[in-house]
């Protein structure tokens, strides 16, 4: 009887330690973060968020993609994800949300973070959703098209449309450094969305003129995302409010199970 009691205590202790160990492993923050930019910008806009995340000990990669076609962009971001050494949080801004919704199906990706971004369902396009929830810029002629089918924002109106809460000189520089984007990327129907099988987080920019804030709210609600609203933020919320954005990403890294 004595032996059985001792054995039971041993087994109970071992089970408790195993449970604690498992819980500790699940609570370990994901180390790798990949940041994906949207249309009419490049990866440099992530620098304020990048600096915070790196300071806090994360391994951060900024995926540069060419904005020449949806397939080209997905391939470029997958290439960055492939280089990660383990579980990864994938973060997308604007059109970058459509990219991470696809690339997020990669087994290395354990969580998705949408920053004023499109989180499309299968078969949806950004153009079709934009018609359901028109944005403020769609009521203007500020979006221009080149002869070979690339879109850009009129530099004269870029600060007001895209970056109203950034210093004017910074917004003007970005207007003249914007990366032109193939019009076709906005009409590609989405495939199987990763947010249906993986946890997601969402930052709504309440003064966004590029994506209607109500569309952002719809995306977040539908995906059951852990959501914050950044009051008065423009579409450039990741630059104008890097602390809030970085905190949301770190929340994802802490709570997404590797």
mmCIF file of C-alpha atoms in Angstrom:
data_model
loop_
_atom_site.group_PDB
_atom_site.id
_atom_site.type_symbol
_atom_site.label_atom_id
_atom_site.label_comp_id
_atom_site.label_asym_id
_atom_site.label_seq_id
_atom_site.Cartn_x
_atom_site.Cartn_y
_atom_site.Cartn_z
ATOM 1 C CA UNK A 1 0.000 0.000 0.000
ATOM 2 C CA UNK A 2 2.822 2.278 0.870
ATOM 3 C CA UNK A 3 4.500 1.557 -2.466
ATOM 4 C CA UNK A 4 1.294 2.309 -4.391
ATOM 5 C CA UNK A 5 0.860 5.634 -2.566
ATOM 6 C CA UNK A 6 4.440 6.609 -3.352
ATOM 7 C CA UNK A 7 3.991 5.620 -6.975
ATOM 8 C CA UNK A 8 0.754 7.635 -7.192
ATOM 9 C CA UNK A 9 2.453 10.703 -5.766
ATOM 10 C CA UNK A 10 5.316 10.275 -8.229
ATOM 11 C CA UNK A 11 2.941 9.976 -11.164
ATOM 12 C CA UNK A 12 0.885 12.975 -10.020
ATOM 13 C CA UNK A 13 4.036 15.090 -9.655
ATOM 14 C CA UNK A 14 5.317 14.023 -13.068
ATOM 15 C CA UNK A 15 1.961 14.855 -14.653
ATOM 16 C CA UNK A 16 1.900 18.289 -12.995
ATOM 17 C CA UNK A 17 5.439 19.043 -14.192
ATOM 18 C CA UNK A 18 4.572 17.913 -17.716
ATOM 19 C CA UNK A 19 1.503 20.172 -17.718
ATOM 20 C CA UNK A 20 3.532 23.134 -16.471
ATOM 21 C CA UNK A 21 6.183 22.454 -19.082
ATOM 22 C CA UNK A 22 3.564 22.258 -21.832
ATOM 23 C CA UNK A 23 1.937 25.496 -20.638
ATOM 24 C CA UNK A 24 5.290 27.258 -20.499
ATOM 25 C CA UNK A 25 6.077 26.137 -24.045
ATOM 26 C CA UNK A 26 2.704 27.389 -25.292
ATOM 27 C CA UNK A 27 3.257 30.731 -23.580
ATOM 28 C CA UNK A 28 6.700 31.240 -25.168
ATOM 29 C CA UNK A 29 6.458 34.221 -27.546
ATOM 30 C CA UNK A 30 6.943 33.538 -31.239
ATOM 31 C CA UNK A 31 10.364 34.909 -32.158
ATOM 32 C CA UNK A 32 9.981 35.558 -35.897
ATOM 33 C CA UNK A 33 7.932 38.397 -37.366
ATOM 34 C CA UNK A 34 7.550 39.156 -41.082
ATOM 35 C CA UNK A 35 6.200 42.582 -42.077
ATOM 36 C CA UNK A 36 4.453 42.974 -45.450
ATOM 37 C CA UNK A 37 3.781 46.371 -47.023
ATOM 38 C CA UNK A 38 0.799 47.374 -49.133
ATOM 39 C CA UNK A 39 0.289 49.239 -52.397
ATOM 40 C CA UNK A 40 1.850 52.624 -53.223
ATOM 41 C CA UNK A 41 4.547 52.217 -50.567
ATOM 42 C CA UNK A 42 7.562 50.010 -49.903
ATOM 43 C CA UNK A 43 8.989 48.239 -46.898
ATOM 44 C CA UNK A 44 10.768 51.293 -45.499
ATOM 45 C CA UNK A 45 7.519 52.526 -43.959
ATOM 46 C CA UNK A 46 7.746 49.702 -41.424
ATOM 47 C CA UNK A 47 10.910 51.102 -39.844
ATOM 48 C CA UNK A 48 9.255 52.704 -36.762
ATOM 49 C CA UNK A 49 7.513 49.401 -35.947
ATOM 50 C CA UNK A 50 10.611 47.395 -36.861
ATOM 51 C CA UNK A 51 12.761 49.413 -34.450
ATOM 52 C CA UNK A 52 10.394 48.761 -31.528
ATOM 53 C CA UNK A 53 10.118 45.042 -32.229
ATOM 54 C CA UNK A 54 13.870 44.577 -32.623
ATOM 55 C CA UNK A 55 14.510 46.492 -29.405
ATOM 56 C CA UNK A 56 12.093 44.118 -27.661
ATOM 57 C CA UNK A 57 14.083 41.111 -28.856
ATOM 58 C CA UNK A 58 12.196 39.870 -31.892
ATOM 59 C CA UNK A 59 13.723 38.670 -35.148
ATOM 60 C CA UNK A 60 12.049 40.898 -37.732
ATOM 61 C CA UNK A 61 12.119 40.631 -41.523
ATOM 62 C CA UNK A 62 10.610 43.187 -43.900
ATOM 63 C CA UNK A 63 9.360 41.447 -47.036
ATOM 64 C CA UNK A 64 9.894 43.530 -50.160
ATOM 65 C CA UNK A 65 7.610 42.494 -52.990
ATOM 66 C CA UNK A 66 7.410 44.054 -56.460
ATOM 67 C CA UNK A 67 3.690 44.956 -56.754
ATOM 68 C CA UNK A 68 3.800 43.669 -60.333
ATOM 69 C CA UNK A 69 1.179 40.918 -59.891
ATOM 70 C CA UNK A 70 -0.497 39.079 -57.041
ATOM 71 C CA UNK A 71 1.421 35.889 -57.841
ATOM 72 C CA UNK A 72 4.736 37.770 -57.924
ATOM 73 C CA UNK A 73 3.984 39.361 -54.565
ATOM 74 C CA UNK A 74 2.919 36.093 -52.922
ATOM 75 C CA UNK A 75 6.059 34.373 -54.228
ATOM 76 C CA UNK A 76 8.283 37.136 -52.844
ATOM 77 C CA UNK A 77 6.683 37.017 -49.396
ATOM 78 C CA UNK A 78 6.816 33.201 -49.321
ATOM 79 C CA UNK A 79 10.525 33.469 -50.025
ATOM 80 C CA UNK A 80 10.917 35.562 -46.864
ATOM 81 C CA UNK A 81 8.780 33.191 -44.782
ATOM 82 C CA UNK A 82 10.849 30.242 -46.009
ATOM 83 C CA UNK A 83 13.956 31.856 -44.509
ATOM 84 C CA UNK A 84 12.501 31.959 -41.001
ATOM 85 C CA UNK A 85 13.897 29.413 -38.547
ATOM 86 C CA UNK A 86 10.592 28.497 -36.916
ATOM 87 C CA UNK A 87 7.065 29.696 -36.018
ATOM 88 C CA UNK A 88 6.300 33.095 -37.538
ATOM 89 C CA UNK A 89 3.828 35.945 -37.124
ATOM 90 C CA UNK A 90 2.841 37.414 -40.501
ATOM 91 C CA UNK A 91 1.813 41.084 -40.547
ATOM 92 C CA UNK A 92 0.177 42.843 -43.486
ATOM 93 C CA UNK A 93 -0.758 46.467 -44.128
ATOM 94 C CA UNK A 94 -3.434 47.412 -46.685
ATOM 95 C CA UNK A 95 -3.090 45.236 -49.821
ATOM 96 C CA UNK A 96 -0.473 43.339 -47.822
ATOM 97 C CA UNK A 97 -3.435 41.841 -45.959
ATOM 98 C CA UNK A 98 -4.529 40.030 -49.110
ATOM 99 C CA UNK A 99 -1.013 38.636 -49.439
ATOM 100 C CA UNK A 100 -0.769 37.355 -45.854
ATOM 101 C CA UNK A 101 -4.249 35.830 -46.144
ATOM 102 C CA UNK A 102 -2.771 33.578 -48.835
ATOM 103 C CA UNK A 103 0.792 33.103 -47.554
ATOM 104 C CA UNK A 104 -0.543 32.566 -44.031
ATOM 105 C CA UNK A 105 -1.503 29.016 -44.992
ATOM 106 C CA UNK A 106 2.198 28.157 -44.773
ATOM 107 C CA UNK A 107 2.783 25.809 -41.799
ATOM 108 C CA UNK A 108 5.430 28.147 -40.358
ATOM 109 C CA UNK A 109 2.839 30.906 -39.907
ATOM 110 C CA UNK A 110 1.037 30.640 -36.554
ATOM 111 C CA UNK A 111 -0.703 34.031 -36.417
ATOM 112 C CA UNK A 112 -1.826 36.872 -38.692
ATOM 113 C CA UNK A 113 -1.883 40.586 -37.923
ATOM 114 C CA UNK A 114 -3.873 42.930 -40.161
ATOM 115 C CA UNK A 115 -3.021 46.631 -40.016
ATOM 116 C CA UNK A 116 -5.791 48.591 -41.797
ATOM 117 C CA UNK A 117 -5.696 45.711 -44.264
ATOM 118 C CA UNK A 118 -7.820 43.545 -46.521
ATOM 119 C CA UNK A 119 -8.706 40.162 -45.023
ATOM 120 C CA UNK A 120 -10.502 38.631 -47.982
ATOM 121 C CA UNK A 121 -12.675 35.539 -47.972
ATOM 122 C CA UNK A 122 -12.474 32.975 -50.773
ATOM 123 C CA UNK A 123 -13.601 34.422 -54.096
ATOM 124 C CA UNK A 124 -13.650 38.040 -52.905
ATOM 125 C CA UNK A 125 -11.625 40.855 -54.454
ATOM 126 C CA UNK A 126 -10.542 44.182 -53.050
ATOM 127 C CA UNK A 127 -12.456 45.987 -55.797
ATOM 128 C CA UNK A 128 -15.730 44.178 -55.072
ATOM 129 C CA UNK A 129 -15.463 44.755 -51.325
ATOM 130 C CA UNK A 130 -14.569 48.388 -51.953
ATOM 131 C CA UNK A 131 -17.845 48.810 -53.837
ATOM 132 C CA UNK A 132 -19.765 47.442 -50.853
ATOM 133 C CA UNK A 133 -17.897 49.805 -48.515
ATOM 134 C CA UNK A 134 -16.729 52.784 -50.619
ATOM 135 C CA UNK A 135 -13.723 54.654 -49.282
ATOM 136 C CA UNK A 136 -13.325 58.433 -49.223
ATOM 137 C CA UNK A 137 -10.680 58.435 -51.971
ATOM 138 C CA UNK A 138 -13.008 56.617 -54.377
ATOM 139 C CA UNK A 139 -15.130 59.767 -54.486
ATOM 140 C CA UNK A 140 -12.185 61.653 -56.028
ATOM 141 C CA UNK A 141 -10.013 61.340 -59.134
ATOM 142 C CA UNK A 142 -6.859 60.939 -57.051
ATOM 143 C CA UNK A 143 -6.054 57.400 -58.226
ATOM 144 C CA UNK A 144 -4.277 57.553 -61.579
ATOM 145 C CA UNK A 145 -3.378 54.843 -64.097
ATOM 146 C CA UNK A 146 -0.368 54.533 -66.373
ATOM 147 C CA UNK A 147 -0.577 53.415 -69.995
ATOM 148 C CA UNK A 148 0.739 49.965 -69.026
ATOM 149 C CA UNK A 149 -1.835 49.318 -66.308
ATOM 150 C CA UNK A 150 -0.193 50.471 -63.068
ATOM 151 C CA UNK A 151 -2.008 52.585 -60.458
ATOM 152 C CA UNK A 152 -0.658 55.378 -58.288
ATOM 153 C CA UNK A 153 -1.988 58.136 -56.059
ATOM 154 C CA UNK A 154 -1.720 61.683 -57.361
ATOM 155 C CA UNK A 155 1.289 63.001 -55.394
ATOM 156 C CA UNK A 156 -0.506 66.298 -54.792
ATOM 157 C CA UNK A 157 -3.273 64.486 -52.908
ATOM 158 C CA UNK A 158 -1.276 61.609 -51.440
ATOM 159 C CA UNK A 159 -0.684 63.299 -48.043
ATOM 160 C CA UNK A 160 -4.408 63.905 -47.452
ATOM 161 C CA UNK A 161 -5.531 60.525 -48.809
ATOM 162 C CA UNK A 162 -2.867 58.212 -47.455
ATOM 163 C CA UNK A 163 -0.936 59.925 -44.698
ATOM 164 C CA UNK A 164 -2.887 62.804 -43.171
ATOM 165 C CA UNK A 165 -1.457 62.211 -39.684
ATOM 166 C CA UNK A 166 2.196 62.201 -40.788
ATOM 167 C CA UNK A 167 4.355 65.349 -40.958
ATOM 168 C CA UNK A 168 3.670 66.992 -44.322
ATOM 169 C CA UNK A 169 7.262 66.775 -45.559
ATOM 170 C CA UNK A 170 7.383 63.062 -44.777
ATOM 171 C CA UNK A 171 4.066 62.469 -46.534
ATOM 172 C CA UNK A 172 5.221 64.458 -49.566
ATOM 173 C CA UNK A 173 8.417 62.422 -49.785
ATOM 174 C CA UNK A 174 6.425 59.191 -49.649
ATOM 175 C CA UNK A 175 4.089 60.523 -52.320
ATOM 176 C CA UNK A 176 7.026 60.982 -54.676
ATOM 177 C CA UNK A 177 8.693 57.708 -53.654
ATOM 178 C CA UNK A 178 5.550 55.594 -53.930
ATOM 179 C CA UNK A 179 5.823 52.230 -55.638
ATOM 180 C CA UNK A 180 3.387 52.004 -58.524
ATOM 181 C CA UNK A 181 1.121 48.975 -58.284
ATOM 182 C CA UNK A 182 -0.316 46.726 -60.993
ATOM 183 C CA UNK A 183 -4.061 47.370 -61.197
ATOM 184 C CA UNK A 184 -4.597 43.625 -61.579
ATOM 185 C CA UNK A 185 -3.683 42.884 -57.953
ATOM 186 C CA UNK A 186 -6.925 44.458 -56.775
ATOM 187 C CA UNK A 187 -9.128 42.190 -58.889
ATOM 188 C CA UNK A 188 -7.599 38.769 -58.152
ATOM 189 C CA UNK A 189 -10.148 36.545 -56.338
ATOM 190 C CA UNK A 190 -8.860 35.311 -53.003
ATOM 191 C CA UNK A 191 -8.142 31.652 -52.381
ATOM 192 C CA UNK A 192 -8.547 29.737 -49.121
ATOM 193 C CA UNK A 193 -8.072 32.336 -46.342
ATOM 194 C CA UNK A 194 -5.593 31.525 -43.598
ATOM 195 C CA UNK A 195 -7.637 33.470 -41.026
ATOM 196 C CA UNK A 196 -10.226 30.706 -41.032
ATOM 197 C CA UNK A 197 -7.761 28.277 -39.476
ATOM 198 C CA UNK A 198 -5.288 30.539 -37.641
ATOM 199 C CA UNK A 199 -5.705 33.259 -34.996
ATOM 200 C CA UNK A 200 -5.661 36.865 -36.130
ATOM 201 C CA UNK A 201 -5.311 40.389 -34.767
ATOM 202 C CA UNK A 202 -6.583 43.580 -36.404
ATOM 203 C CA UNK A 203 -5.891 47.319 -36.120
ATOM 204 C CA UNK A 204 -8.670 49.555 -37.480
ATOM 205 C CA UNK A 205 -7.611 53.042 -38.567
ATOM 206 C CA UNK A 206 -10.675 55.161 -37.833
ATOM 207 C CA UNK A 207 -9.803 58.035 -40.216
ATOM 208 C CA UNK A 208 -8.676 55.826 -43.112
ATOM 209 C CA UNK A 209 -9.475 57.234 -46.567
ATOM 210 C CA UNK A 210 -8.009 54.301 -48.539
ATOM 211 C CA UNK A 211 -9.959 51.450 -46.918
ATOM 212 C CA UNK A 212 -13.309 52.300 -45.376
ATOM 213 C CA UNK A 213 -13.009 51.819 -41.593
ATOM 214 C CA UNK A 214 -16.350 49.984 -41.652
ATOM 215 C CA UNK A 215 -14.884 47.490 -44.124
ATOM 216 C CA UNK A 216 -11.942 47.034 -41.765
ATOM 217 C CA UNK A 217 -14.368 46.399 -38.913
ATOM 218 C CA UNK A 218 -16.249 43.858 -41.025
ATOM 219 C CA UNK A 219 -13.018 42.013 -41.797
ATOM 220 C CA UNK A 220 -12.007 41.953 -38.140
ATOM 221 C CA UNK A 221 -15.396 40.788 -36.897
ATOM 222 C CA UNK A 222 -15.720 38.081 -39.521
ATOM 223 C CA UNK A 223 -12.282 36.680 -38.771
ATOM 224 C CA UNK A 224 -12.916 36.863 -35.003
ATOM 225 C CA UNK A 225 -9.756 38.947 -34.765
ATOM 226 C CA UNK A 226 -8.489 40.447 -31.530
ATOM 227 C CA UNK A 227 -9.191 44.057 -32.503
ATOM 228 C CA UNK A 228 -8.026 47.541 -31.577
ATOM 229 C CA UNK A 229 -9.200 50.856 -33.039
ATOM 230 C CA UNK A 230 -6.656 53.626 -33.447
ATOM 231 C CA UNK A 231 -8.609 56.869 -33.178
ATOM 232 C CA UNK A 232 -7.930 59.474 -35.845
ATOM 233 C CA UNK A 233 -5.388 57.296 -37.619
ATOM 234 C CA UNK A 234 -4.895 57.548 -41.360
ATOM 235 C CA UNK A 235 -4.070 54.665 -43.678
ATOM 236 C CA UNK A 236 -0.447 55.203 -42.611
ATOM 237 C CA UNK A 237 -1.332 54.074 -39.061
ATOM 238 C CA UNK A 238 1.697 51.786 -38.940
ATOM 239 C CA UNK A 239 3.929 54.851 -39.280
ATOM 240 C CA UNK A 240 1.921 57.401 -37.304
ATOM 241 C CA UNK A 241 1.109 55.063 -34.385
ATOM 242 C CA UNK A 242 3.997 52.575 -34.296
ATOM 243 C CA UNK A 243 3.705 51.928 -30.557
ATOM 244 C CA UNK A 244 0.104 50.756 -30.803
ATOM 245 C CA UNK A 245 0.857 48.674 -33.890
ATOM 246 C CA UNK A 246 3.975 47.097 -32.379
ATOM 247 C CA UNK A 247 2.057 46.303 -29.171
ATOM 248 C CA UNK A 248 -0.626 44.492 -31.183
ATOM 249 C CA UNK A 249 2.015 42.476 -33.041
ATOM 250 C CA UNK A 250 3.707 41.558 -29.756
ATOM 251 C CA UNK A 251 0.329 40.479 -28.386
ATOM 252 C CA UNK A 252 0.006 38.135 -31.350
ATOM 253 C CA UNK A 253 3.536 36.829 -30.826
ATOM 254 C CA UNK A 254 2.776 36.146 -27.175
ATOM 255 C CA UNK A 255 -0.571 34.432 -27.609
ATOM 256 C CA UNK A 256 -0.322 32.575 -30.919
ATOM 257 C CA UNK A 257 0.509 28.945 -30.165
ATOM 258 C CA UNK A 258 3.729 27.771 -31.871
#
